[in-house]
Amino acid sequence: MLTKEKLQKIIDQFDEVELKQQGIFGISQYGGGSDESFVRANKEGLELFALELLKSAQEIESVLSDPEKNIIPFEYEEDWVDENSDIFIQYIEPIADKQKLKPKSEYKSTFLDKLMPFGCGLIAIILLISVVVGLVTIINWIF
C-alpha cells in the first residue's frame, strides 16, 4: 500500500501543465445505449487521468474520516477531457470497505453427471434401432 508521501513522489513526477496542453481523454459508449464502453485517449490524457486518480487516492483517508465530506470532486470540465465523451466522471465517492474474494468451490460430480453419457448413448441406440425398424417396415410395404 502506498503512503501519502509515496503517492506525492509519484504525483510530482508528472508535468501537469504540459500534460494538460497535450492531453485528450474521454469515456464513450459504443452505439449509444449499448453495454460496451471504451476510453478514447492519447498518452498524455491517460497520464492525466491516472494523475487525477492518484490525487484522489491521496485524499481518500481525509474524506473518509470527515463526516462533512463524502465525495472527491473530479475535474471533468477541463480542456483535456474530450467534449464528445458520453460519460463524464464528476466526482469519486470513496468507500471504506475492502473487496473480499470469494473462495472457489470445487465442483463435485454427481451420480447424474456420471450417468449422463450412458443416457445419451442409450438414446442414440434407440434412435438407430427405430430408424432401422422404420426402413425395414417401409421396404416390406413396397415389396
Short mmCIF file of C-alpha atoms in Angstrom, two decimals:
data_model
loop_
_atom_site.label_atom_id
_atom_site.label_comp_id
_atom_site.label_asym_id
_atom_site.label_seq_id
_atom_site.Cartn_x
_atom_site.Cartn_y
_atom_site.Cartn_z
CA MET A 1 0.00 0.00 0.00
CA LEU A 2 1.27 3.44 -0.89
CA THR A 3 1.56 6.11 1.78
CA LYS A 4 0.67 9.75 1.13
CA GLU A 5 4.35 10.57 0.80
CA LYS A 6 4.96 7.83 -1.77
CA LEU A 7 1.88 8.95 -3.72
CA GLN A 8 3.16 12.53 -3.64
CA LYS A 9 6.53 11.42 -5.04
CA ILE A 10 4.74 9.74 -7.93
CA ILE A 11 2.48 12.76 -8.49
CA ASP A 12 5.48 15.10 -8.52
CA GLN A 13 7.00 13.15 -11.42
CA PHE A 14 4.22 14.37 -13.75
CA ASP A 15 4.40 17.72 -15.55
CA GLU A 16 0.72 18.52 -15.17
CA VAL A 17 0.84 21.81 -17.10
CA GLU A 18 2.45 20.17 -20.14
CA LEU A 19 0.09 17.18 -19.97
CA LYS A 20 -2.97 19.47 -19.85
CA GLN A 21 -1.82 21.22 -23.03
CA GLN A 22 -1.49 17.98 -24.99
CA GLY A 23 -3.84 15.53 -23.28
CA ILE A 24 -7.15 14.20 -24.56
CA PHE A 25 -9.26 11.80 -22.51
CA GLY A 26 -12.84 10.64 -22.85
CA ILE A 27 -15.13 7.76 -21.97
CA SER A 28 -17.65 6.77 -24.62
CA GLN A 29 -20.25 4.12 -25.29
CA TYR A 30 -20.28 2.10 -28.46
CA GLY A 31 -23.53 2.60 -30.34
CA GLY A 32 -25.12 4.94 -27.81
CA GLY A 33 -27.09 2.82 -25.37
CA SER A 34 -25.13 -0.41 -25.55
CA ASP A 35 -23.33 -2.06 -22.69
CA GLU A 36 -19.96 -1.65 -24.37
CA SER A 37 -17.97 1.38 -23.26
CA PHE A 38 -14.40 2.41 -24.01
CA VAL A 39 -11.75 5.01 -23.26
CA ARG A 40 -10.63 7.27 -26.08
CA ALA A 41 -7.38 8.99 -25.15
CA ASN A 42 -3.83 9.82 -26.08
CA LYS A 43 -0.84 9.03 -23.86
CA GLU A 44 -0.93 12.42 -22.14
CA GLY A 45 -4.67 12.08 -21.49
CA LEU A 46 -4.18 8.68 -19.87
CA GLU A 47 -1.39 10.10 -17.71
CA LEU A 48 -3.64 13.00 -16.65
CA PHE A 49 -6.47 10.63 -15.75
CA ALA A 50 -4.04 8.49 -13.76
CA LEU A 51 -2.75 11.65 -12.07
CA GLU A 52 -6.28 12.64 -11.06
CA LEU A 53 -6.86 9.17 -9.63
CA LEU A 54 -3.59 9.31 -7.72
CA LYS A 55 -4.57 12.69 -6.25
CA SER A 56 -7.92 11.19 -5.23
CA ALA A 57 -6.17 8.21 -3.63
CA GLN A 58 -4.06 10.66 -1.66
CA GLU A 59 -7.21 12.43 -0.35
CA ILE A 60 -9.33 9.36 0.37
CA GLU A 61 -8.38 8.91 4.03
CA SER A 62 -9.18 12.52 4.92
CA VAL A 63 -12.52 12.31 3.08
CA LEU A 64 -13.49 9.08 4.83
CA SER A 65 -12.59 10.49 8.26
CA ASP A 66 -14.55 13.76 7.76
CA PRO A 67 -18.34 13.29 8.11
CA GLU A 68 -18.94 16.55 6.21
CA LYS A 69 -17.14 15.30 3.11
CA ASN A 70 -18.43 12.31 1.22
CA ILE A 71 -17.04 12.85 -2.28
CA ILE A 72 -13.82 13.80 -4.00
CA PRO A 73 -14.53 16.27 -6.84
CA PHE A 74 -13.15 15.28 -10.22
CA GLU A 75 -12.14 17.94 -12.71
CA TYR A 76 -14.33 16.96 -15.66
CA GLU A 77 -14.71 20.34 -17.39
CA GLU A 78 -11.01 20.68 -18.17
CA ASP A 79 -9.82 21.23 -21.74
CA TRP A 80 -8.14 17.82 -21.81
CA VAL A 81 -11.45 15.98 -21.19
CA ASP A 82 -12.93 15.11 -24.59
CA GLU A 83 -16.12 17.10 -25.09
CA ASN A 84 -17.52 14.33 -27.32
CA SER A 85 -17.47 11.85 -24.44
CA ASP A 86 -20.69 10.11 -23.49
CA ILE A 87 -19.70 9.67 -19.86
CA PHE A 88 -18.24 12.37 -17.62
CA ILE A 89 -16.89 11.46 -14.20
CA GLN A 90 -17.81 14.35 -11.91
CA TYR A 91 -16.72 13.00 -8.56
CA ILE A 92 -15.41 9.96 -6.77
CA GLU A 93 -17.41 8.52 -3.90
CA PRO A 94 -14.93 6.73 -1.65
CA ILE A 95 -15.88 3.61 0.27
CA ALA A 96 -14.04 2.15 3.23
CA ASP A 97 -14.91 -1.48 2.55
CA LYS A 98 -12.41 -3.83 1.03
CA GLN A 99 -13.40 -6.33 -1.61
CA LYS A 100 -13.46 -9.83 -0.24
CA LEU A 101 -12.53 -12.63 -2.55
CA LYS A 102 -14.98 -15.48 -2.55
CA PRO A 103 -13.33 -18.86 -2.19
CA LYS A 104 -13.66 -21.02 -5.23
CA SER A 105 -15.75 -24.06 -4.56
CA GLU A 106 -14.69 -27.18 -6.35
CA TYR A 107 -17.36 -28.85 -8.44
CA LYS A 108 -18.07 -32.40 -7.35
CA SER A 109 -19.61 -34.58 -9.99
CA THR A 110 -22.86 -36.23 -9.02
CA PHE A 111 -24.29 -39.61 -9.90
CA LEU A 112 -26.40 -37.98 -12.64
CA ASP A 113 -23.29 -36.40 -14.16
CA LYS A 114 -21.69 -39.82 -14.39
CA LEU A 115 -24.89 -41.35 -15.78
CA MET A 116 -25.34 -38.69 -18.50
CA PRO A 117 -23.04 -40.26 -21.14
CA PHE A 118 -24.77 -43.61 -20.77
CA GLY A 119 -28.19 -41.97 -21.12
CA CYS A 120 -27.14 -40.14 -24.27
CA GLY A 121 -25.67 -43.33 -25.69
CA LEU A 122 -28.88 -45.23 -24.88
CA ILE A 123 -30.97 -42.59 -26.67
CA ALA A 124 -28.67 -42.79 -29.71
CA ILE A 125 -29.02 -46.61 -29.80
CA ILE A 126 -32.83 -46.37 -29.53
CA LEU A 127 -32.93 -43.83 -32.37
CA LEU A 128 -30.70 -46.04 -34.52
CA ILE A 129 -32.89 -49.12 -33.90
CA SER A 130 -36.02 -47.06 -34.66
CA VAL A 131 -34.56 -45.87 -37.96
CA VAL A 132 -33.57 -49.42 -38.96
CA VAL A 133 -37.02 -50.84 -37.99
CA GLY A 134 -38.70 -47.98 -39.88
CA LEU A 135 -36.63 -48.60 -43.01
CA VAL A 136 -37.30 -52.36 -42.86
CA THR A 137 -41.05 -51.69 -42.47
CA ILE A 138 -41.05 -49.30 -45.46
CA ILE A 139 -39.15 -51.81 -47.60
CA ASN A 140 -41.66 -54.54 -46.62
CA TRP A 141 -44.58 -52.31 -47.65
CA ILE A 142 -43.04 -51.60 -51.03
CA PHE A 143 -42.18 -55.23 -51.87
#
